[in-house]
C-alpha cells in the first residue's frame, strides 16, 4: 500500500481514484448501464408492478415492491458461482448485450400487444440480469484500485450510478413531452437498448482479466457450482463468518435495509393519504418526490463526510454511528408527521443509510479474498433485496392506511439501537481486521 488512507484528504482521494485508468473505465460502464436502467424503467412506467408509487393502499404498495424485487433476490445466489469463475469483464459485456436484446423485444411487444403478460416476464428477467451486472461491478472494483482508496470509491461510485439512472429517467420523461402511451414506452425502451449496447462496447475497453477473478483458487466449473448453489452459499457464509468482519457487516446491511424499507413504504403511503387530500395522486407523488430529494441531501452529506471521518476511525465504528443516526431519525418521526420533522428525519435517514452502506461495501470488498468475493456480493445482493421484500410484507401487516404509526417508529428506533449495540460488541470481539 502506498500512502495510508488516513493521511490523504477527501479531494486527494477522489483525484487518486480517477487517476486509475481501470477505475475510470469501470465507472464509465456503470454510468452508461445505469443511465439505461433509468430509461428502461420509464419505458415500463405504465405497468403497475413497475410503478409501486401509483398503488392506492399499503398492501398494493408492498405487493408491487415485493414482485419487483423478488427477481433481484433470486438472482443473487445464482450469480455468485459464475462471478467467481467467469471473467467479470465478459459478464459486463454479455449482460449489457442481453439486456439490449430484451429491451428491444419488450419494445416490440408493447407496440404490438401492450397487455401481453410476456412483457412482465421479460421485464423481470431484464431486472434480474441487472442485479447480476451490478454484482459483477462490485466484485470487480477492488481490482481497479488499491485498498486504501476503496472507501472513497464506494462513497462516490454508487451515487454517481444513481445520478446517472436519474438522468436516464429524466431523458425518458423528456420523451413524454413529444409522445405518450405506447409510443413513449417504445421510444424509451429503444433508447435504453442503445445505452445498453454502448455500455457493452465500453466494457470491452477493459482487458479480459482486468476485473478478475483470480483463477488459481478455482477447482470446479461454474455449472458444477450452480448445481450446488445452496452448498456454495453455505460455504461462502461459513467463510465470511470465519473472516468475521464481512459477516457482521452484511448482517448490519440487511438490518438497515429492512428498517429503511419499512420507513420508505410508510413515507410513500403517508404522502398519498396523510399529507394531502386522499385520492390526490399527483399532489401525493410530488410530496413524496420532495421527501426523497431531501433524503438525497443526507446521502450527499454521507458521501462527503464518510471518507473524511474514516481518516480518523475504522469503518466499523462509523457503521455504529450511522445506526445511531438512523435511530434518531425514527424517534423524530414518532413525534410528529409535520413537514419540517419529516424533512429532518429524511435527511438523517439518508445520511445513515448511505454512510453505513459505504462502510459495509468497503469492509466486504477489502476483507474478502477474491476467489470468494463474487459469492460474497451475490449473498450481499440477495440479503439486500430480501430485506426490503420482508419489510414490504411486514409493512402490509402493520401499517395503517394513513402510513403513520408512532409506536412502530419507536420499535424501529429500538431495533436500530439494538443493532448498533450488537454490532459494536461483535467488532470488539473479533477486532477490526479479518481473523
Short mmCIF file of C-alpha atoms in Angstrom, two decimals:
data_model
loop_
_atom_site.label_atom_id
_atom_site.label_comp_id
_atom_site.label_asym_id
_atom_site.label_seq_id
_atom_site.Cartn_x
_atom_site.Cartn_y
_atom_site.Cartn_z
CA UNK A 1 0.00 0.00 0.00
CA UNK A 2 1.30 3.41 -0.87
CA UNK A 3 0.08 6.33 1.19
CA UNK A 4 -2.12 5.39 4.13
CA UNK A 5 -5.80 6.15 3.81
CA UNK A 6 -5.79 8.24 6.96
CA UNK A 7 -3.11 10.61 5.65
CA UNK A 8 -4.79 11.88 2.49
CA UNK A 9 -7.78 14.21 2.19
CA UNK A 10 -11.10 13.64 0.52
CA UNK A 11 -10.35 15.63 -2.63
CA UNK A 12 -6.96 13.97 -2.95
CA UNK A 13 -8.61 10.54 -2.59
CA UNK A 14 -11.12 11.33 -5.31
CA UNK A 15 -8.41 12.54 -7.65
CA UNK A 16 -6.38 9.45 -6.83
CA UNK A 17 -9.33 7.17 -7.71
CA UNK A 18 -9.89 8.90 -11.04
CA UNK A 19 -6.19 8.65 -11.73
CA UNK A 20 -6.52 4.89 -12.24
CA UNK A 21 -7.45 4.05 -15.82
CA UNK A 22 -9.17 0.78 -14.88
CA UNK A 23 -11.40 2.55 -12.38
CA UNK A 24 -12.36 5.24 -14.89
CA UNK A 25 -13.30 2.64 -17.48
CA UNK A 26 -15.29 0.57 -15.00
CA UNK A 27 -17.05 3.71 -13.79
CA UNK A 28 -17.98 4.60 -17.36
CA UNK A 29 -19.57 1.17 -17.85
CA UNK A 30 -21.57 1.65 -14.64
CA UNK A 31 -22.75 5.14 -15.55
CA UNK A 32 -23.92 4.21 -19.03
CA UNK A 33 -25.53 0.97 -17.81
CA UNK A 34 -27.44 2.71 -15.04
CA UNK A 35 -28.48 5.54 -17.34
CA UNK A 36 -30.01 2.81 -19.48
CA UNK A 37 -31.69 1.41 -16.34
CA UNK A 38 -33.40 4.74 -15.73
CA UNK A 39 -34.60 4.93 -19.31
CA UNK A 40 -35.75 1.29 -19.16
CA UNK A 41 -37.85 1.91 -16.06
CA UNK A 42 -39.56 4.87 -17.71
CA UNK A 43 -40.42 2.55 -20.60
CA UNK A 44 -42.22 0.32 -18.08
CA UNK A 45 -43.91 3.19 -16.24
CA UNK A 46 -47.42 2.21 -17.33
CA UNK A 47 -47.07 -1.32 -15.94
CA UNK A 48 -48.49 -1.42 -12.41
CA UNK A 49 -45.94 -3.69 -10.80
CA UNK A 50 -43.12 -1.47 -12.05
CA UNK A 51 -44.70 1.69 -10.58
CA UNK A 52 -45.39 0.88 -6.90
CA UNK A 53 -45.82 4.60 -6.13
CA UNK A 54 -49.14 4.54 -8.00
CA UNK A 55 -50.68 1.88 -5.74
CA UNK A 56 -53.53 3.17 -3.59
CA UNK A 57 -53.14 1.06 -0.42
CA UNK A 58 -50.37 -0.17 1.88
CA UNK A 59 -50.98 -3.71 0.63
CA UNK A 60 -50.80 -2.57 -3.00
CA UNK A 61 -47.53 -0.71 -2.47
CA UNK A 62 -45.98 -3.59 -0.53
CA UNK A 63 -47.13 -6.18 -3.08
CA UNK A 64 -45.77 -4.19 -6.02
CA UNK A 65 -42.38 -3.79 -4.36
CA UNK A 66 -42.28 -7.49 -3.49
CA UNK A 67 -42.97 -8.51 -7.10
CA UNK A 68 -40.40 -6.00 -8.35
CA UNK A 69 -37.62 -7.15 -6.01
CA UNK A 70 -38.10 -10.92 -5.90
CA UNK A 71 -36.13 -11.46 -9.16
CA UNK A 72 -33.22 -9.50 -7.68
CA UNK A 73 -33.33 -11.74 -4.61
CA UNK A 74 -33.44 -14.98 -6.61
CA UNK A 75 -30.57 -13.99 -8.94
CA UNK A 76 -28.15 -13.39 -6.06
CA UNK A 77 -27.16 -16.95 -5.19
CA UNK A 78 -27.15 -17.96 -8.87
CA UNK A 79 -24.78 -15.14 -9.79
CA UNK A 80 -22.11 -15.86 -7.19
CA UNK A 81 -20.60 -19.11 -8.55
CA UNK A 82 -20.33 -17.61 -12.03
CA UNK A 83 -18.80 -14.33 -10.86
CA UNK A 84 -16.05 -16.28 -9.12
CA UNK A 85 -15.24 -18.15 -12.37
CA UNK A 86 -16.23 -16.10 -15.40
CA UNK A 87 -14.20 -13.10 -16.43
CA UNK A 88 -16.11 -10.20 -14.90
CA UNK A 89 -15.28 -8.01 -17.88
CA UNK A 90 -17.09 -10.53 -20.07
CA UNK A 91 -20.04 -10.59 -17.65
CA UNK A 92 -20.41 -6.82 -18.12
CA UNK A 93 -20.27 -7.20 -21.90
CA UNK A 94 -22.71 -10.11 -22.26
CA UNK A 95 -25.13 -8.89 -19.58
CA UNK A 96 -25.48 -5.50 -21.26
CA UNK A 97 -25.76 -7.13 -24.68
CA UNK A 98 -28.51 -9.42 -23.43
CA UNK A 99 -30.35 -6.51 -21.83
CA UNK A 100 -30.14 -4.65 -25.13
CA UNK A 101 -31.84 -7.54 -26.91
CA UNK A 102 -34.52 -7.93 -24.23
CA UNK A 103 -35.29 -4.20 -24.23
CA UNK A 104 -35.85 -4.32 -27.99
CA UNK A 105 -38.11 -7.39 -27.69
CA UNK A 106 -40.13 -5.73 -24.91
CA UNK A 107 -40.49 -2.59 -27.03
CA UNK A 108 -41.84 -4.67 -29.92
CA UNK A 109 -44.26 -6.49 -27.60
CA UNK A 110 -45.56 -3.21 -26.17
CA UNK A 111 -46.05 -1.83 -29.68
CA UNK A 112 -47.97 -4.91 -30.83
CA UNK A 113 -49.75 -6.07 -27.66
CA UNK A 114 -49.33 -3.73 -24.63
CA UNK A 115 -51.19 -6.07 -22.23
CA UNK A 116 -49.29 -9.23 -23.15
CA UNK A 117 -48.12 -10.99 -19.92
CA UNK A 118 -44.88 -11.89 -21.71
CA UNK A 119 -43.85 -8.26 -21.19
CA UNK A 120 -43.88 -8.74 -17.42
CA UNK A 121 -41.81 -11.92 -17.63
CA UNK A 122 -39.20 -10.36 -19.94
CA UNK A 123 -39.04 -7.20 -17.81
CA UNK A 124 -38.42 -9.21 -14.63
CA UNK A 125 -35.70 -11.22 -16.42
CA UNK A 126 -34.06 -7.96 -17.51
CA UNK A 127 -34.13 -6.65 -13.95
CA UNK A 128 -32.61 -9.90 -12.72
CA UNK A 129 -29.77 -9.57 -15.23
CA UNK A 130 -29.23 -6.04 -13.98
CA UNK A 131 -28.62 -7.37 -10.48
CA UNK A 132 -26.13 -9.88 -11.90
CA UNK A 133 -24.37 -6.99 -13.64
CA UNK A 134 -24.23 -4.80 -10.52
CA UNK A 135 -22.76 -7.72 -8.56
CA UNK A 136 -20.03 -8.02 -11.20
CA UNK A 137 -19.30 -4.29 -10.96
CA UNK A 138 -18.92 -4.51 -7.17
CA UNK A 139 -16.82 -7.68 -7.26
CA UNK A 140 -14.53 -6.24 -9.95
CA UNK A 141 -13.94 -2.82 -8.41
CA UNK A 142 -11.20 -3.90 -5.95
CA UNK A 143 -9.11 -4.89 -9.00
CA UNK A 144 -9.12 -1.30 -10.23
CA UNK A 145 -7.89 0.46 -7.08
CA UNK A 146 -5.57 -0.08 -4.11
CA UNK A 147 -7.33 -1.00 -0.86
CA UNK A 148 -6.84 2.40 0.80
CA UNK A 149 -9.00 4.09 -1.87
CA UNK A 150 -11.98 1.72 -1.66
CA UNK A 151 -13.87 3.81 0.91
CA UNK A 152 -13.76 6.84 -1.39
CA UNK A 153 -14.69 4.72 -4.42
CA UNK A 154 -17.63 3.23 -2.53
CA UNK A 155 -18.69 6.73 -1.50
CA UNK A 156 -18.86 8.17 -4.99
CA UNK A 157 -19.47 5.25 -7.35
CA UNK A 158 -22.98 4.09 -6.29
CA UNK A 159 -24.15 7.70 -6.01
CA UNK A 160 -22.87 8.59 -9.44
CA UNK A 161 -24.64 5.50 -10.70
CA UNK A 162 -27.90 6.63 -9.07
CA UNK A 163 -27.49 10.11 -10.56
CA UNK A 164 -26.91 8.55 -13.95
CA UNK A 165 -30.07 6.44 -13.55
CA UNK A 166 -31.91 9.63 -12.65
CA UNK A 167 -30.60 11.29 -15.79
CA UNK A 168 -31.83 8.34 -17.82
CA UNK A 169 -35.26 8.62 -16.20
CA UNK A 170 -35.23 12.37 -16.88
CA UNK A 171 -34.46 11.68 -20.52
CA UNK A 172 -37.38 9.27 -20.61
CA UNK A 173 -39.71 11.92 -19.22
CA UNK A 174 -38.48 14.36 -21.85
CA UNK A 175 -39.60 11.83 -24.45
CA UNK A 176 -43.06 12.01 -22.88
CA UNK A 177 -43.25 15.68 -23.89
CA UNK A 178 -43.32 14.61 -27.52
CA UNK A 179 -45.08 11.25 -27.28
CA UNK A 180 -47.45 9.42 -24.97
CA UNK A 181 -48.74 5.94 -24.21
CA UNK A 182 -47.21 3.01 -26.03
CA UNK A 183 -45.20 5.27 -28.37
CA UNK A 184 -43.44 6.87 -25.40
CA UNK A 185 -42.69 3.48 -23.87
CA UNK A 186 -41.32 2.10 -27.12
CA UNK A 187 -39.07 5.13 -27.65
CA UNK A 188 -37.77 4.97 -24.08
CA UNK A 189 -37.04 1.25 -24.35
CA UNK A 190 -35.31 1.82 -27.70
CA UNK A 191 -33.07 4.46 -26.14
CA UNK A 192 -32.37 2.10 -23.21
CA UNK A 193 -31.32 -0.59 -25.70
CA UNK A 194 -28.88 1.84 -27.33
CA UNK A 195 -27.38 2.73 -23.94
CA UNK A 196 -27.01 -0.95 -23.02
CA UNK A 197 -25.22 -1.50 -26.33
CA UNK A 198 -22.82 1.38 -25.66
CA UNK A 199 -22.14 0.05 -22.14
CA UNK A 200 -21.35 -3.39 -23.57
CA UNK A 201 -18.86 -1.87 -26.01
CA UNK A 202 -17.27 0.22 -23.25
CA UNK A 203 -16.75 -2.95 -21.20
CA UNK A 204 -14.51 -4.27 -23.99
CA UNK A 205 -12.09 -1.40 -23.31
CA UNK A 206 -11.09 -3.31 -20.17
CA UNK A 207 -8.69 -6.18 -20.71
CA UNK A 208 -10.09 -9.70 -20.36
CA UNK A 209 -8.70 -10.43 -16.87
CA UNK A 210 -8.58 -6.86 -15.58
CA UNK A 211 -11.53 -7.33 -13.18
CA UNK A 212 -10.66 -10.86 -12.08
CA UNK A 213 -11.40 -13.36 -10.77
CA UNK A 214 -8.06 -14.80 -9.75
CA UNK A 215 -8.23 -18.26 -11.26
CA UNK A 216 -5.69 -20.19 -9.22
CA UNK A 217 -8.25 -20.84 -6.45
CA UNK A 218 -10.95 -22.26 -8.76
CA UNK A 219 -11.24 -26.05 -8.59
CA UNK A 220 -14.59 -26.78 -10.26
CA UNK A 221 -16.72 -25.47 -13.09
CA UNK A 222 -19.44 -22.86 -12.87
CA UNK A 223 -22.09 -25.40 -13.86
CA UNK A 224 -20.98 -27.76 -11.11
CA UNK A 225 -21.18 -24.86 -8.68
CA UNK A 226 -24.61 -23.92 -9.97
CA UNK A 227 -25.88 -27.42 -9.26
CA UNK A 228 -24.71 -26.92 -5.72
CA UNK A 229 -25.95 -23.35 -5.27
CA UNK A 230 -27.18 -23.84 -1.73
CA UNK A 231 -23.92 -25.54 -0.80
CA UNK A 232 -21.93 -22.68 -2.32
CA UNK A 233 -23.89 -20.07 -0.40
CA UNK A 234 -23.38 -22.08 2.77
CA UNK A 235 -19.65 -22.29 2.04
CA UNK A 236 -19.50 -18.54 1.37
CA UNK A 237 -21.44 -17.82 4.56
CA UNK A 238 -19.14 -20.09 6.54
CA UNK A 239 -16.12 -18.35 5.03
CA UNK A 240 -17.49 -14.89 5.82
CA UNK A 241 -18.34 -15.95 9.35
CA UNK A 242 -14.80 -17.23 9.84
CA UNK A 243 -13.41 -13.95 8.49
CA UNK A 244 -15.58 -12.11 10.99
CA UNK A 245 -15.67 -8.52 9.77
CA UNK A 246 -17.50 -9.00 6.42
CA UNK A 247 -20.03 -11.38 8.02
CA UNK A 248 -21.11 -8.88 10.65
CA UNK A 249 -21.07 -6.05 8.11
CA UNK A 250 -23.53 -7.98 5.92
CA UNK A 251 -25.76 -8.54 8.93
CA UNK A 252 -25.83 -4.81 9.63
CA UNK A 253 -26.53 -4.07 5.97
CA UNK A 254 -29.53 -6.42 5.90
CA UNK A 255 -30.90 -4.98 9.14
CA UNK A 256 -30.53 -1.41 7.95
CA UNK A 257 -32.10 -2.22 4.59
CA UNK A 258 -35.09 -3.78 6.35
CA UNK A 259 -35.57 -0.74 8.56
CA UNK A 260 -35.17 1.58 5.59
CA UNK A 261 -37.78 -0.42 3.65
CA UNK A 262 -40.33 -0.03 6.44
CA UNK A 263 -39.68 3.71 6.58
CA UNK A 264 -39.73 4.10 2.79
CA UNK A 265 -43.14 2.43 2.38
CA UNK A 266 -44.51 4.36 5.35
CA UNK A 267 -43.47 7.69 3.82
CA UNK A 268 -44.86 6.72 0.43
CA UNK A 269 -48.27 5.86 1.88
CA UNK A 270 -48.23 8.96 4.10
CA UNK A 271 -47.59 11.10 1.04
CA UNK A 272 -50.62 9.56 -0.68
CA UNK A 273 -53.12 9.64 2.21
CA UNK A 274 -51.98 11.70 5.20
CA UNK A 275 -50.15 14.71 3.78
CA UNK A 276 -52.65 15.55 1.04
CA UNK A 277 -56.35 15.18 0.43
CA UNK A 278 -56.96 11.46 0.00
CA UNK A 279 -57.07 10.42 -3.64
CA UNK A 280 -54.96 13.29 -4.99
CA UNK A 281 -52.30 11.09 -6.59
CA UNK A 282 -50.41 13.89 -8.32
CA UNK A 283 -50.04 16.01 -5.18
CA UNK A 284 -49.08 12.96 -3.13
CA UNK A 285 -46.36 11.92 -5.57
CA UNK A 286 -44.98 15.47 -5.59
CA UNK A 287 -44.70 15.42 -1.81
CA UNK A 288 -43.03 12.02 -1.86
CA UNK A 289 -40.62 13.23 -4.55
CA UNK A 290 -39.78 16.22 -2.33
CA UNK A 291 -39.11 13.97 0.67
CA UNK A 292 -36.96 11.68 -1.49
CA UNK A 293 -34.98 14.65 -2.82
CA UNK A 294 -34.42 15.94 0.72
CA UNK A 295 -33.31 12.46 1.77
CA UNK A 296 -30.78 12.60 -1.05
CA UNK A 297 -29.23 15.61 0.72
CA UNK A 298 -28.43 13.22 3.55
CA UNK A 299 -26.93 10.77 1.02
CA UNK A 300 -24.74 13.55 -0.38
CA UNK A 301 -23.58 14.60 3.09
CA UNK A 302 -22.65 10.99 3.86
CA UNK A 303 -20.62 10.81 0.66
CA UNK A 304 -18.63 13.86 1.74
CA UNK A 305 -18.36 13.06 5.45
CA UNK A 306 -17.69 9.31 5.44
CA UNK A 307 -14.24 9.36 3.79
CA UNK A 308 -13.20 12.28 5.99
CA UNK A 309 -14.34 10.56 9.20
CA UNK A 310 -12.71 7.30 8.16
CA UNK A 311 -9.38 9.11 8.21
CA UNK A 312 -9.68 9.02 12.00
CA UNK A 313 -11.72 5.88 12.76
CA UNK A 314 -12.31 2.44 11.31
CA UNK A 315 -15.33 1.86 9.01
CA UNK A 316 -16.84 -0.49 11.61
CA UNK A 317 -17.10 2.27 14.19
CA UNK A 318 -18.63 4.57 11.58
CA UNK A 319 -21.33 1.96 10.96
CA UNK A 320 -22.27 2.11 14.65
CA UNK A 321 -22.56 5.91 14.41
CA UNK A 322 -24.76 5.62 11.31
CA UNK A 323 -27.08 3.18 13.08
CA UNK A 324 -27.45 5.65 15.93
CA UNK A 325 -28.25 8.37 13.39
CA UNK A 326 -30.98 6.13 11.95
CA UNK A 327 -32.38 5.66 15.45
CA UNK A 328 -32.66 9.44 15.91
CA UNK A 329 -34.49 9.76 12.58
CA UNK A 330 -37.17 7.31 13.76
CA UNK A 331 -37.51 8.96 17.17
CA UNK A 332 -38.19 12.24 15.42
CA UNK A 333 -40.77 10.67 13.12
CA UNK A 334 -42.54 9.18 16.13
CA UNK A 335 -43.22 12.66 17.50
CA UNK A 336 -44.99 14.19 14.50
CA UNK A 337 -45.66 13.97 10.77
CA UNK A 338 -45.35 17.74 10.30
CA UNK A 339 -43.36 18.61 7.19
CA UNK A 340 -40.27 20.08 8.97
CA UNK A 341 -39.99 16.96 11.15
CA UNK A 342 -40.39 14.70 8.11
CA UNK A 343 -37.68 16.58 6.24
CA UNK A 344 -35.16 16.46 9.10
CA UNK A 345 -35.92 12.76 9.63
CA UNK A 346 -35.44 12.11 5.90
CA UNK A 347 -32.04 13.82 5.89
CA UNK A 348 -30.87 11.85 8.93
CA UNK A 349 -32.11 8.58 7.47
CA UNK A 350 -30.50 9.29 4.08
CA UNK A 351 -27.23 10.06 5.86
CA UNK A 352 -27.42 6.91 7.99
CA UNK A 353 -28.24 4.59 5.09
CA UNK A 354 -25.61 5.94 2.70
CA UNK A 355 -22.87 6.26 5.31
CA UNK A 356 -23.45 2.73 6.56
CA UNK A 357 -23.56 1.30 3.05
CA UNK A 358 -20.27 2.92 2.06
CA UNK A 359 -18.55 1.43 5.09
CA UNK A 360 -20.13 -2.02 4.60
CA UNK A 361 -19.14 -2.13 0.92
CA UNK A 362 -15.56 -1.23 1.82
CA UNK A 363 -15.34 -3.89 4.53
CA UNK A 364 -16.76 -6.64 2.29
CA UNK A 365 -14.51 -5.67 -0.62
CA UNK A 366 -11.29 -5.32 1.35
CA UNK A 367 -11.76 -8.16 3.87
CA UNK A 368 -12.95 -10.86 1.44
CA UNK A 369 -10.48 -12.83 -0.67
CA UNK A 370 -11.02 -12.57 -4.40
CA UNK A 371 -11.96 -16.20 -5.06
CA UNK A 372 -14.98 -15.76 -2.75
CA UNK A 373 -15.77 -12.12 -3.47
CA UNK A 374 -18.27 -12.85 -6.23
CA UNK A 375 -20.29 -15.15 -3.98
CA UNK A 376 -19.95 -12.64 -1.14
CA UNK A 377 -21.53 -9.89 -3.25
CA UNK A 378 -24.15 -12.30 -4.58
CA UNK A 379 -25.05 -13.03 -0.96
CA UNK A 380 -24.92 -9.27 -0.30
CA UNK A 381 -27.44 -8.61 -3.11
CA UNK A 382 -29.71 -11.44 -2.03
CA UNK A 383 -29.82 -10.17 1.55
CA UNK A 384 -30.16 -6.56 0.40
CA UNK A 385 -33.29 -7.22 -1.64
CA UNK A 386 -34.76 -9.95 0.56
CA UNK A 387 -34.64 -7.50 3.48
CA UNK A 388 -36.71 -4.97 1.53
CA UNK A 389 -39.19 -7.67 0.46
CA UNK A 390 -39.52 -8.73 4.12
CA UNK A 391 -40.08 -5.08 5.06
CA UNK A 392 -42.79 -4.82 2.40
CA UNK A 393 -44.64 -7.84 3.79
CA UNK A 394 -44.37 -6.58 7.38
CA UNK A 395 -45.48 -3.10 6.32
CA UNK A 396 -48.59 -4.60 4.71
CA UNK A 397 -49.43 -6.29 8.02
CA UNK A 398 -48.59 -3.49 10.47
CA UNK A 399 -49.00 -0.08 8.83
CA UNK A 400 -52.36 1.71 8.96
CA UNK A 401 -53.79 3.09 5.71
CA UNK A 402 -52.51 6.55 6.70
CA UNK A 403 -48.95 5.17 6.75
CA UNK A 404 -48.02 6.84 10.07
CA UNK A 405 -47.72 4.70 13.20
CA UNK A 406 -45.77 6.35 16.08
CA UNK A 407 -45.46 3.11 18.04
CA UNK A 408 -43.93 1.39 15.03
CA UNK A 409 -41.44 4.27 14.67
CA UNK A 410 -40.41 3.71 18.29
CA UNK A 411 -39.98 -0.01 17.62
CA UNK A 412 -37.79 0.72 14.58
CA UNK A 413 -35.71 3.14 16.69
CA UNK A 414 -35.23 0.41 19.29
CA UNK A 415 -34.12 -2.05 16.59
CA UNK A 416 -31.55 0.50 15.35
CA UNK A 417 -30.18 0.82 18.89
CA UNK A 418 -30.04 -2.94 19.43
CA UNK A 419 -28.33 -3.43 16.06
CA UNK A 420 -25.72 -0.79 16.93
CA UNK A 421 -25.04 -2.43 20.29
CA UNK A 422 -24.81 -5.95 18.87
CA UNK A 423 -22.51 -4.86 16.04
CA UNK A 424 -20.25 -2.89 18.39
CA UNK A 425 -19.98 -5.92 20.66
CA UNK A 426 -19.19 -8.21 17.73
CA UNK A 427 -16.48 -5.88 16.45
CA UNK A 428 -14.87 -5.64 19.88
CA UNK A 429 -14.82 -9.44 19.98
CA UNK A 430 -13.27 -10.02 16.54
CA UNK A 431 -11.35 -6.76 16.14
CA UNK A 432 -11.34 -4.53 13.05
CA UNK A 433 -9.35 -6.91 10.86
CA UNK A 434 -10.47 -10.27 9.46
CA UNK A 435 -9.49 -13.25 11.58
#
